[in-house]
Short mmCIF file of N, CA, C and O in Angstrom, two decimals:
data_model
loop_
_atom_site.label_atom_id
_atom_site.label_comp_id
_atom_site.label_asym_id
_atom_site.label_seq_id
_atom_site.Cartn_x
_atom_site.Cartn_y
_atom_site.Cartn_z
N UNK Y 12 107.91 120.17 81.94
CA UNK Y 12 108.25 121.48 81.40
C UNK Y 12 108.21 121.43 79.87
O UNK Y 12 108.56 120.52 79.12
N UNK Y 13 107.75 122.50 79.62
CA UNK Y 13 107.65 122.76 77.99
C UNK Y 13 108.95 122.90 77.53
O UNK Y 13 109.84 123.61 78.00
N UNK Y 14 109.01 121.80 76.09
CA UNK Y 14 109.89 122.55 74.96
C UNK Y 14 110.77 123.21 74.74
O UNK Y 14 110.43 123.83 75.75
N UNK Y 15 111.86 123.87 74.31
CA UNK Y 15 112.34 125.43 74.10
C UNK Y 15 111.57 125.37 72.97
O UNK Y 15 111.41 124.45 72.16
N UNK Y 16 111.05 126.65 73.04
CA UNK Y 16 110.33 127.63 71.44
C UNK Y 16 111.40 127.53 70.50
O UNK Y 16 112.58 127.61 70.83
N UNK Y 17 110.97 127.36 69.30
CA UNK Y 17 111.55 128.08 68.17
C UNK Y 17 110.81 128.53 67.10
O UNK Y 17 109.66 128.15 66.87
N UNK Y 18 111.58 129.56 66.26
CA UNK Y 18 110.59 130.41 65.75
C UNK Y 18 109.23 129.81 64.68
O UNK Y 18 108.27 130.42 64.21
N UNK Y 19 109.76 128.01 64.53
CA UNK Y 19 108.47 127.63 63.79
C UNK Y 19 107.30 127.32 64.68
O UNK Y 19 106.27 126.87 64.18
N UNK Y 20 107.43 127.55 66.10
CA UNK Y 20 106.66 127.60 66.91
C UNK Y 20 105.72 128.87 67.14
O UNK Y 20 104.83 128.57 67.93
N UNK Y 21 105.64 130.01 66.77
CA UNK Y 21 105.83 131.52 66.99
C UNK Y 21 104.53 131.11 65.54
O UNK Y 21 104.64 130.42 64.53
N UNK Y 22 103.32 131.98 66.15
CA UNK Y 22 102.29 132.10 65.25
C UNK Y 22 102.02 133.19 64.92
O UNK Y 22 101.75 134.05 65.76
N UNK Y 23 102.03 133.44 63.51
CA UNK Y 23 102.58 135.04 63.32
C UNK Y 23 101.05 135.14 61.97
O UNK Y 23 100.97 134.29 61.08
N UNK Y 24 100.13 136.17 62.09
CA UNK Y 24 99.19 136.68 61.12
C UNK Y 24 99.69 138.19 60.75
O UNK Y 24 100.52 138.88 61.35
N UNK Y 25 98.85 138.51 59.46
CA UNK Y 25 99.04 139.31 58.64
C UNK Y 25 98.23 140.36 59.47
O UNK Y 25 97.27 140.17 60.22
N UNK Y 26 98.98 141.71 59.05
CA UNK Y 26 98.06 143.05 59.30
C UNK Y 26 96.94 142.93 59.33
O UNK Y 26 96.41 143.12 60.42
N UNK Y 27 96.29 142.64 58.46
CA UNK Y 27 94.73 142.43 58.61
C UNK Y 27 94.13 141.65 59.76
O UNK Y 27 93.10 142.00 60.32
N UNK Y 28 94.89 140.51 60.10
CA UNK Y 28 94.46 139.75 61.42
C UNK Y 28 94.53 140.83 62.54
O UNK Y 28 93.57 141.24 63.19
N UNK Y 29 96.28 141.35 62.71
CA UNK Y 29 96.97 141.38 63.86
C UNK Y 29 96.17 142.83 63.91
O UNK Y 29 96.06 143.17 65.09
N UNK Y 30 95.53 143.85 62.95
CA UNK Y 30 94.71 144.44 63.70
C UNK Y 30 93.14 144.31 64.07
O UNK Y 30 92.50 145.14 64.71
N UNK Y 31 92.77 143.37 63.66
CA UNK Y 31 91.49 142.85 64.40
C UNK Y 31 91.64 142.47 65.79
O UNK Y 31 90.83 142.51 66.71
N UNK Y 32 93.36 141.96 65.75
CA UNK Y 32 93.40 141.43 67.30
C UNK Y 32 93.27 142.53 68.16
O UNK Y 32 92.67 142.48 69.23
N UNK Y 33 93.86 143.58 67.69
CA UNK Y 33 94.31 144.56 68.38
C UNK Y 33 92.81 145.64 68.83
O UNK Y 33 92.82 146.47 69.74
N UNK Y 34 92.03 145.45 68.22
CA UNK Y 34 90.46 146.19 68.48
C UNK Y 34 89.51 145.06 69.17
O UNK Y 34 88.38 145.14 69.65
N UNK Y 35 90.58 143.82 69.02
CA UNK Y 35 89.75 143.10 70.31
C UNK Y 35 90.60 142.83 71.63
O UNK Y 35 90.74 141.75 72.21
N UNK Y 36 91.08 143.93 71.92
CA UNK Y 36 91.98 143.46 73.05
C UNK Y 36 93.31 143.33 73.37
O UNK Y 36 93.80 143.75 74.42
N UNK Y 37 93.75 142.91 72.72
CA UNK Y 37 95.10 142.39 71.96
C UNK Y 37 96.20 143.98 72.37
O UNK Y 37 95.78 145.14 72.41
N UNK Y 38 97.20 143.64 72.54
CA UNK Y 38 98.46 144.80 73.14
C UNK Y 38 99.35 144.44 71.86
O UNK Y 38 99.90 143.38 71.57
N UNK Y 39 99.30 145.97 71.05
CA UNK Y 39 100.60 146.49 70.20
C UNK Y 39 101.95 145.88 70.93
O UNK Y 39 101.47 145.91 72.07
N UNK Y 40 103.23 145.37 71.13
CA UNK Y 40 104.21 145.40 71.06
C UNK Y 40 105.49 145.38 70.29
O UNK Y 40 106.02 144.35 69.87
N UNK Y 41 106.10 146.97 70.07
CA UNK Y 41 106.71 147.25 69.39
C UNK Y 41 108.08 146.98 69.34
O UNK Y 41 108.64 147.82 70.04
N UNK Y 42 108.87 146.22 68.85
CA UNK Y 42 110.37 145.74 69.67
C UNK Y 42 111.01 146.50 68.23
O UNK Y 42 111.60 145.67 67.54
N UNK Y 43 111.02 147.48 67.82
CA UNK Y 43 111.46 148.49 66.82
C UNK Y 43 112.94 149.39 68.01
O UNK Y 43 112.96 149.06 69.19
N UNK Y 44 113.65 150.07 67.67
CA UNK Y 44 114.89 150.54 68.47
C UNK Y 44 113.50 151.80 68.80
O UNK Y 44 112.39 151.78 68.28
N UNK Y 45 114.09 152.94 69.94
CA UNK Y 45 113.47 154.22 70.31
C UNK Y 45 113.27 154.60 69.52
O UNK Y 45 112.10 154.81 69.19
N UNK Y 46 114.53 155.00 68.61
CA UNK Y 46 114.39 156.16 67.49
C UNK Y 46 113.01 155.61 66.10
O UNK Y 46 112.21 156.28 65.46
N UNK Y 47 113.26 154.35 66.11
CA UNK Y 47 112.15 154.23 65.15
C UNK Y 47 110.99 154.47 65.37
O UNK Y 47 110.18 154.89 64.55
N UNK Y 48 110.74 154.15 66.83
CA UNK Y 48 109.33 153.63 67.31
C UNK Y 48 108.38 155.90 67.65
O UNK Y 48 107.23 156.32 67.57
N UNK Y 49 109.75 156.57 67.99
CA UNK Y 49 109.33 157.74 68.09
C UNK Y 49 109.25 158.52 66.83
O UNK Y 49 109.19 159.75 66.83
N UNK Y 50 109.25 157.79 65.78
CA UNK Y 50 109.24 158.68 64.60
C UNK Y 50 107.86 158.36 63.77
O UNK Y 50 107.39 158.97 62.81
N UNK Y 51 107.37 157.19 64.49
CA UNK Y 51 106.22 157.23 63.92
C UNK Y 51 105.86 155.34 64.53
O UNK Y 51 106.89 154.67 64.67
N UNK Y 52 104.76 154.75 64.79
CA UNK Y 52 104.27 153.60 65.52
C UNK Y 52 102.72 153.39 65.46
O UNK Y 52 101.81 154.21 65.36
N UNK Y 53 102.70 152.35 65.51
CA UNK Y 53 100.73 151.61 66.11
C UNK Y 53 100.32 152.49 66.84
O UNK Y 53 101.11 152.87 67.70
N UNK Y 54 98.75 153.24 66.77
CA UNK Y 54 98.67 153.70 68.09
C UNK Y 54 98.21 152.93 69.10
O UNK Y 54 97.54 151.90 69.07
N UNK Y 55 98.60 153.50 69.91
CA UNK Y 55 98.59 152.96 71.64
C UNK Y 55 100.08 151.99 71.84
O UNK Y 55 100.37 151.51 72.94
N UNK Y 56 100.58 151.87 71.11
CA UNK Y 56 101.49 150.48 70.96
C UNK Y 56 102.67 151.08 71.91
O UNK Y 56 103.09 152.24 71.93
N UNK Y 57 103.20 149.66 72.90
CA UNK Y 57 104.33 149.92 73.75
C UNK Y 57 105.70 149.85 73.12
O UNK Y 57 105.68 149.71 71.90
N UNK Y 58 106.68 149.91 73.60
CA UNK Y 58 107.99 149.92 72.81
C UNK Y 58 108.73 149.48 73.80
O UNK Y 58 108.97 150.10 74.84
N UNK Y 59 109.25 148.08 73.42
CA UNK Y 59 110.70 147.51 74.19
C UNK Y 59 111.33 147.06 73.11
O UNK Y 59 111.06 145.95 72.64
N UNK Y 60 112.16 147.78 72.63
CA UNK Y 60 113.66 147.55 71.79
C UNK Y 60 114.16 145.69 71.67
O UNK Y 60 114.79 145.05 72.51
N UNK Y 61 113.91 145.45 71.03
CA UNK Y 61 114.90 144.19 70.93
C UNK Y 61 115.99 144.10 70.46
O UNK Y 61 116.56 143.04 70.75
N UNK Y 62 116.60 144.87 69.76
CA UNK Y 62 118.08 145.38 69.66
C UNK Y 62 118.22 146.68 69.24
O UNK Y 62 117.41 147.48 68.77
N UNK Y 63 119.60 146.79 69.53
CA UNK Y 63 119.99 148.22 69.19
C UNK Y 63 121.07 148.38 68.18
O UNK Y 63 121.79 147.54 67.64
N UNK Y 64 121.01 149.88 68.02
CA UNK Y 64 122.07 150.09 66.01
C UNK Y 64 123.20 150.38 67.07
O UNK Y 64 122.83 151.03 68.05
N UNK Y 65 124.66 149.96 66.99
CA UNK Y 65 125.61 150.62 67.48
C UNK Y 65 126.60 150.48 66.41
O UNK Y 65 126.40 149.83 65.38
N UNK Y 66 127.91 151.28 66.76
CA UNK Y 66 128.96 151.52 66.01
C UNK Y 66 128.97 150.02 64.95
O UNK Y 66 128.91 149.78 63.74
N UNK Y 67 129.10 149.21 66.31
CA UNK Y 67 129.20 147.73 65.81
C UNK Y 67 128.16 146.60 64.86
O UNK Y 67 128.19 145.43 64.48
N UNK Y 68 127.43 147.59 64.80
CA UNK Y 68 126.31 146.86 64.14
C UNK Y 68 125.11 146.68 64.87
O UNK Y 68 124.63 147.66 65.44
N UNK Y 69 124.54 145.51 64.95
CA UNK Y 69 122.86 145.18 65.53
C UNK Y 69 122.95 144.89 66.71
O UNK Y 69 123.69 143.92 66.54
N UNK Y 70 122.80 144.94 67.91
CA UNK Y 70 123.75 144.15 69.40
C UNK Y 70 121.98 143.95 69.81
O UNK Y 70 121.08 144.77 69.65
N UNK Y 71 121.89 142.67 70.33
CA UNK Y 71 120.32 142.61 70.74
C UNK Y 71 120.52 143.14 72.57
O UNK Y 71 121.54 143.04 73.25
N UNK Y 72 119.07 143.75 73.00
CA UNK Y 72 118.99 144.38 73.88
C UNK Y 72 119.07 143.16 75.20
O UNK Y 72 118.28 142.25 75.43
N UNK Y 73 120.05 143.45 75.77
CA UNK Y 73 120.26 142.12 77.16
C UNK Y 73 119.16 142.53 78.45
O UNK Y 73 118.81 141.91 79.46
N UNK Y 74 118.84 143.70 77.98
CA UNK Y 74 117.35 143.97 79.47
C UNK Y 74 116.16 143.57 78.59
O UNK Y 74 115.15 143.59 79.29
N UNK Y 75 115.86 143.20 77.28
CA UNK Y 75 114.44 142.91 76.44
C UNK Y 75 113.31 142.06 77.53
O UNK Y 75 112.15 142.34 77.82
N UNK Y 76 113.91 141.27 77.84
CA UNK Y 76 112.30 140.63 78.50
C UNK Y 76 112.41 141.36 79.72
O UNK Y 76 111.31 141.54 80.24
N UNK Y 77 113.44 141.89 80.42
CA UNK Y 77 112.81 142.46 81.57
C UNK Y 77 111.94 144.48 81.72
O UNK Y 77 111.38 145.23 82.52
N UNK Y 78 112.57 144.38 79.92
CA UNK Y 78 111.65 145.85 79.77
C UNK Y 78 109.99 145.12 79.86
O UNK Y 78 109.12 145.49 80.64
N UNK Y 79 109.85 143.92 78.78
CA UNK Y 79 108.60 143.67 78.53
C UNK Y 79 108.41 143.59 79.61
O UNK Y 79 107.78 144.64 79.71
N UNK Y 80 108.42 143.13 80.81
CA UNK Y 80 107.96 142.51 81.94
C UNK Y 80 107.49 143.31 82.87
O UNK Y 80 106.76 142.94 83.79
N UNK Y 81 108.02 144.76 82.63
CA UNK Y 81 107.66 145.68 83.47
C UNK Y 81 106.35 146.58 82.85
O UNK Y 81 105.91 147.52 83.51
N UNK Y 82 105.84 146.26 81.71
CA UNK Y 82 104.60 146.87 80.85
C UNK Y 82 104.13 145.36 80.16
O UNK Y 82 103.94 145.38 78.94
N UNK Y 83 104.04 144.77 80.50
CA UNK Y 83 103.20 143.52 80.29
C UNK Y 83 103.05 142.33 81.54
O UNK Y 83 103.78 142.21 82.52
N UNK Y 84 102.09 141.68 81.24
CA UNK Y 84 101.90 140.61 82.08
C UNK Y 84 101.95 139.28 81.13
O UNK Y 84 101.49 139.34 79.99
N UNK Y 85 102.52 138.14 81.62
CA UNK Y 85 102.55 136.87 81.24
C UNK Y 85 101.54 136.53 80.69
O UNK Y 85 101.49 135.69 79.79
N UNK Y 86 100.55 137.18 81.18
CA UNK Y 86 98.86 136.17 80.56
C UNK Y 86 98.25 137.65 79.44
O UNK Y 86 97.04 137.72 79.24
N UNK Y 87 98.98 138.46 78.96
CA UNK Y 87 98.70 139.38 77.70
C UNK Y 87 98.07 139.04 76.92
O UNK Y 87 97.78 137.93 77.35
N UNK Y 88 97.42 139.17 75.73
CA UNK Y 88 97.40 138.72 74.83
C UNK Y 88 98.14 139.95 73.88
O UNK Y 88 97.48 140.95 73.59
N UNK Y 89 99.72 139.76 73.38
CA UNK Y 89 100.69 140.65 72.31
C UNK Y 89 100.50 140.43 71.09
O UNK Y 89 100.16 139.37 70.56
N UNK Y 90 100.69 141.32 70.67
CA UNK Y 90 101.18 141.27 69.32
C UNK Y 90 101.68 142.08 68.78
O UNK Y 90 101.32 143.22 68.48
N UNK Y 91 103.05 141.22 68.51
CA UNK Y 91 104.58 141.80 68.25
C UNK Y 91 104.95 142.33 67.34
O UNK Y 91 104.82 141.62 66.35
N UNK Y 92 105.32 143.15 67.16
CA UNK Y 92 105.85 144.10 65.33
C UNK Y 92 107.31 144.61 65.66
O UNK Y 92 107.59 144.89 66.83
N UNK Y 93 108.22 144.74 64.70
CA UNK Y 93 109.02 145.53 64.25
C UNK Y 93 108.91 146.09 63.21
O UNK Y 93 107.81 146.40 62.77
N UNK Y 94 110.07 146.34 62.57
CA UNK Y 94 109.58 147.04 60.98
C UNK Y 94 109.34 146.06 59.91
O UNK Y 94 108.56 146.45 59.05
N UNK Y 95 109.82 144.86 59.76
CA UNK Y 95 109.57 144.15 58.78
C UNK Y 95 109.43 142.61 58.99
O UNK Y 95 109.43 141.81 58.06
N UNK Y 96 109.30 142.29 60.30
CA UNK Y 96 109.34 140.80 60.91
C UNK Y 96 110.08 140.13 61.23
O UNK Y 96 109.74 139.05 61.71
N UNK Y 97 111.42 140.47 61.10
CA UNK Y 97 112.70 139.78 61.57
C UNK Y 97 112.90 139.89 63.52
O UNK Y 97 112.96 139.01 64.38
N UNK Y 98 112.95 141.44 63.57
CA UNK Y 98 113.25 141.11 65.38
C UNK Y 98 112.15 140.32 65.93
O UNK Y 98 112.33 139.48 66.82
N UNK Y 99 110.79 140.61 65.32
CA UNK Y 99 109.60 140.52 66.34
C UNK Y 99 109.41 138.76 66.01
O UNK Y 99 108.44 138.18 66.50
N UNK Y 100 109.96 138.34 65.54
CA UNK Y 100 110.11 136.94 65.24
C UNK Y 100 110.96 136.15 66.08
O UNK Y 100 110.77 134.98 66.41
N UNK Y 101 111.96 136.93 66.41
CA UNK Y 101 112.71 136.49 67.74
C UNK Y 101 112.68 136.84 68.80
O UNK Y 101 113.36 136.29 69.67
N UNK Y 102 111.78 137.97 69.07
CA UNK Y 102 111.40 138.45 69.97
C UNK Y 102 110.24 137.49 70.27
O UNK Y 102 110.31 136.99 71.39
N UNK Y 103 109.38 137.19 69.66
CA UNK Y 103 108.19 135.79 70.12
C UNK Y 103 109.05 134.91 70.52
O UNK Y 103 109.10 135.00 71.74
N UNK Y 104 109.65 134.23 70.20
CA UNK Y 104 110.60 132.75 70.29
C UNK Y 104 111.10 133.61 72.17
O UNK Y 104 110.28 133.18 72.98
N UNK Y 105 111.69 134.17 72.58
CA UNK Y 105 112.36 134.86 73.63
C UNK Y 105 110.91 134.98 74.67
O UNK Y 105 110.76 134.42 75.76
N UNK Y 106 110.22 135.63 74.15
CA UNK Y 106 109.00 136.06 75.30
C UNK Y 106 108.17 134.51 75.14
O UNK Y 106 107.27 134.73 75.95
N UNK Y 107 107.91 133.23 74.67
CA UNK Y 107 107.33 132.43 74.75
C UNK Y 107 108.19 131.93 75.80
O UNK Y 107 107.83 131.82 76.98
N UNK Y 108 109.59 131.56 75.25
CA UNK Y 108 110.43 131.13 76.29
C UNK Y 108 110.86 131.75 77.76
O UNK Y 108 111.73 131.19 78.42
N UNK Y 109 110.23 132.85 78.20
CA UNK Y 109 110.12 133.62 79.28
C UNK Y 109 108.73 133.08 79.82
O UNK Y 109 108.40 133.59 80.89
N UNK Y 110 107.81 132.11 79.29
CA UNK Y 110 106.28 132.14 79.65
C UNK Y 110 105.29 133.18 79.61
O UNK Y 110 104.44 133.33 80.48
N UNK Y 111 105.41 133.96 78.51
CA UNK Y 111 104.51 134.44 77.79
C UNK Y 111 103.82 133.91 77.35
O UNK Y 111 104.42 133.24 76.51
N UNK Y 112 102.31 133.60 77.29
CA UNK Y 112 101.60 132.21 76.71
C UNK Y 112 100.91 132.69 75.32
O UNK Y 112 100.98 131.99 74.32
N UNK Y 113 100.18 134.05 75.36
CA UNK Y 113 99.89 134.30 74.14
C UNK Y 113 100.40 135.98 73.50
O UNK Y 113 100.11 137.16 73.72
N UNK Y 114 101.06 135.39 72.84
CA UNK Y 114 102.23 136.17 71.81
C UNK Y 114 102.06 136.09 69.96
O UNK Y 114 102.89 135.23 69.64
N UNK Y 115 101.61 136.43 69.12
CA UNK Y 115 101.39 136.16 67.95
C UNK Y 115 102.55 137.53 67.30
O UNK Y 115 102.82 138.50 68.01
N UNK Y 116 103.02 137.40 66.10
CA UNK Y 116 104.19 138.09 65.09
C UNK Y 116 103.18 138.69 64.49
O UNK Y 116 102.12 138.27 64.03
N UNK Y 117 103.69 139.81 64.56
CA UNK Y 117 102.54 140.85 63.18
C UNK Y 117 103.68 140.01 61.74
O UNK Y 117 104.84 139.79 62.09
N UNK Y 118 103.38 139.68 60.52
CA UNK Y 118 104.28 139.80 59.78
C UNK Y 118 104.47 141.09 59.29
O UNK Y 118 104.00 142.04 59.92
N UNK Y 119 105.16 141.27 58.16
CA UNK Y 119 105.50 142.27 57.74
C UNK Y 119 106.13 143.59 58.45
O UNK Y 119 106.80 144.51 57.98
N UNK Y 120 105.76 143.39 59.48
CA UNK Y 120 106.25 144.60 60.71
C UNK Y 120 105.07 146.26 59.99
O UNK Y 120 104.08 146.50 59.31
N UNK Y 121 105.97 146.84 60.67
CA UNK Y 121 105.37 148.32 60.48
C UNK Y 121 105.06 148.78 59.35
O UNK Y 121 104.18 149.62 59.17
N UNK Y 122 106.08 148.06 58.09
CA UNK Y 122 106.41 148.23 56.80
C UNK Y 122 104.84 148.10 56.01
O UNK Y 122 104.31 148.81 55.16
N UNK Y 123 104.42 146.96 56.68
CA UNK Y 123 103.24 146.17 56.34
C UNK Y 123 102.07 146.92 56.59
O UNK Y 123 101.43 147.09 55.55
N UNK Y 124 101.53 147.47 57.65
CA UNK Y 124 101.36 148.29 58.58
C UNK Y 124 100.70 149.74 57.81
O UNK Y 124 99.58 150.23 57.76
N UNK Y 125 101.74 150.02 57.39
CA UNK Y 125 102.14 151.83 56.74
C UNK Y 125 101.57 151.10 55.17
O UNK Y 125 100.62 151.67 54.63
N UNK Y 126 102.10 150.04 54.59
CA UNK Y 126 101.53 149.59 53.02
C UNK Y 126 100.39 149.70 53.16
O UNK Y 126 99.94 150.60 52.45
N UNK Y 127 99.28 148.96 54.08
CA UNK Y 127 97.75 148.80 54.36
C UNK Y 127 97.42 150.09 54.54
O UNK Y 127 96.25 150.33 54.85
N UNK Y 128 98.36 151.19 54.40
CA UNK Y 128 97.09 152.57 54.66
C UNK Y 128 96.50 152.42 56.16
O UNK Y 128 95.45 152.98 56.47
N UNK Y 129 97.29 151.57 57.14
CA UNK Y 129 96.61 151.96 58.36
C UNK Y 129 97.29 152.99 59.47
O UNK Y 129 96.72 153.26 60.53
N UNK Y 130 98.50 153.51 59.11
CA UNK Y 130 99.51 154.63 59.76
C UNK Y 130 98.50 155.93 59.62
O UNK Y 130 98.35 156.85 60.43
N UNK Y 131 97.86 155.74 58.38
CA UNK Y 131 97.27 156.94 57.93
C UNK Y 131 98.07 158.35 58.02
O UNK Y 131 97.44 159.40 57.91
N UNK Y 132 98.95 158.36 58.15
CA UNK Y 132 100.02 159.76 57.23
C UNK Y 132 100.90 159.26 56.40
O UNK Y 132 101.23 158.15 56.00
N UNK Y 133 101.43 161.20 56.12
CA UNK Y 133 102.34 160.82 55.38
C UNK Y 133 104.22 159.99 55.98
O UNK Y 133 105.07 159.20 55.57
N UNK Y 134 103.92 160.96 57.25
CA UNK Y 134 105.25 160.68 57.62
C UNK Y 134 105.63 159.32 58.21
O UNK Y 134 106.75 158.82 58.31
N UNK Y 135 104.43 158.84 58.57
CA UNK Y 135 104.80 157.14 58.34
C UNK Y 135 105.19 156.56 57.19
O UNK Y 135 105.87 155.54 57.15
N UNK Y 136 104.83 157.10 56.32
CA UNK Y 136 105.07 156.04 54.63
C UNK Y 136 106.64 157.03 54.51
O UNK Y 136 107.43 156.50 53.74
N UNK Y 137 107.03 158.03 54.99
CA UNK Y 137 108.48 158.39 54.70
C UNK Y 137 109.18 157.59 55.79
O UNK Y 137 110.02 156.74 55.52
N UNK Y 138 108.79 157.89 57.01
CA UNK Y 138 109.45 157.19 57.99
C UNK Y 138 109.83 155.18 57.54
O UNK Y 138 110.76 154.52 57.99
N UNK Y 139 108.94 154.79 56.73
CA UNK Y 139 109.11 153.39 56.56
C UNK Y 139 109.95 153.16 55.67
O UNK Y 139 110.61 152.11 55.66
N UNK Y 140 110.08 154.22 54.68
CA UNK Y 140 111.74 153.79 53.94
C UNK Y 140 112.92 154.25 54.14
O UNK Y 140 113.94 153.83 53.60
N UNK Y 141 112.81 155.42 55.18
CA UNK Y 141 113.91 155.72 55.92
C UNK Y 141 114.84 154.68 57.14
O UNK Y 141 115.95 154.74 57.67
N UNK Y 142 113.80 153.86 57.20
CA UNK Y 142 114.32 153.16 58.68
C UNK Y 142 114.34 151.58 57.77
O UNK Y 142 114.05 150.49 58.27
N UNK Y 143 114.52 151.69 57.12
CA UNK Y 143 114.69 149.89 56.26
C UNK Y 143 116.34 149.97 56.30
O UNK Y 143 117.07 150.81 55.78
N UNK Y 144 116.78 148.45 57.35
CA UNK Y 144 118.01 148.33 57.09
C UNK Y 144 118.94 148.35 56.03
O UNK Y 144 118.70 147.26 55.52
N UNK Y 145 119.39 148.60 55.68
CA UNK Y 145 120.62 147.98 54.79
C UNK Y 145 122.31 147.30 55.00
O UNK Y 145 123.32 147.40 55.69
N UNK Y 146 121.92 146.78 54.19
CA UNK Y 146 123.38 145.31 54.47
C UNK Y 146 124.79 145.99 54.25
O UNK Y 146 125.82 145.33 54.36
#
């Protein structure tokens, strides 16, 4: 048996890669909360939450691999985004360790995404500084 993953395991390319992957095949996965992912997203790209905003702060989503599991298959080829690379970074480490075999990190997330001029509107480039956490 393999390893446990960790995230220096998790092979993560830049926008520019992660959309070449994506026009060759390659599946958007968006682990952004609902509200972000409906305010603006990749097109075609799926959405399973890897955590959620509550009263309490960040609480990670306890159904995440079994949302992915029900709109993906093990032998996918993903590639993972949030807004800025933090969830979708642990979200790889989680879906490798579920036997996901090929999984790559968009960096930068959506943020990255919307900078490259590939959202192509406006309300993505508003939507991307509206939805940037703060501490």
């Amino acid at each position: 048996m393999d390893a446990t993953k960790r995230p220096e395991d998790v092979v993560t390319v830049d926008v520019h890669t992660a959309k070449d992957l994506l026009t060759s095949g390659h599946r958007y996965l968006d682990v952004r909360t609902i509200e972000e992912f409906n305010k603006s997203h990749v097109e075609d790209a799926l959405n399973a939450p890897y955590m959620f905003i509550t009263q309490e702060g960040r609480v990670k989503n306890p159904e995440f691999l079994a949302q992915v599991s029900s709109i993906c298959e093990e032998k996918d080829h993903l590639v993972v985004g949030c807004n800025s690379g933090g969830r979708s970074l642990r979200a790889c480490v989680d879906l490798l360790n579920a036997g996901f075999k090929h999984v790559t990190n968009m960096e930068g997330g959506y943020s990255a995404w919307v900078d490259n001029c590939f959202a192509g509107n406006k309300t993505a480039e508003e939507f991307k500084v509206a939805c940037k956490f703060r501490p």
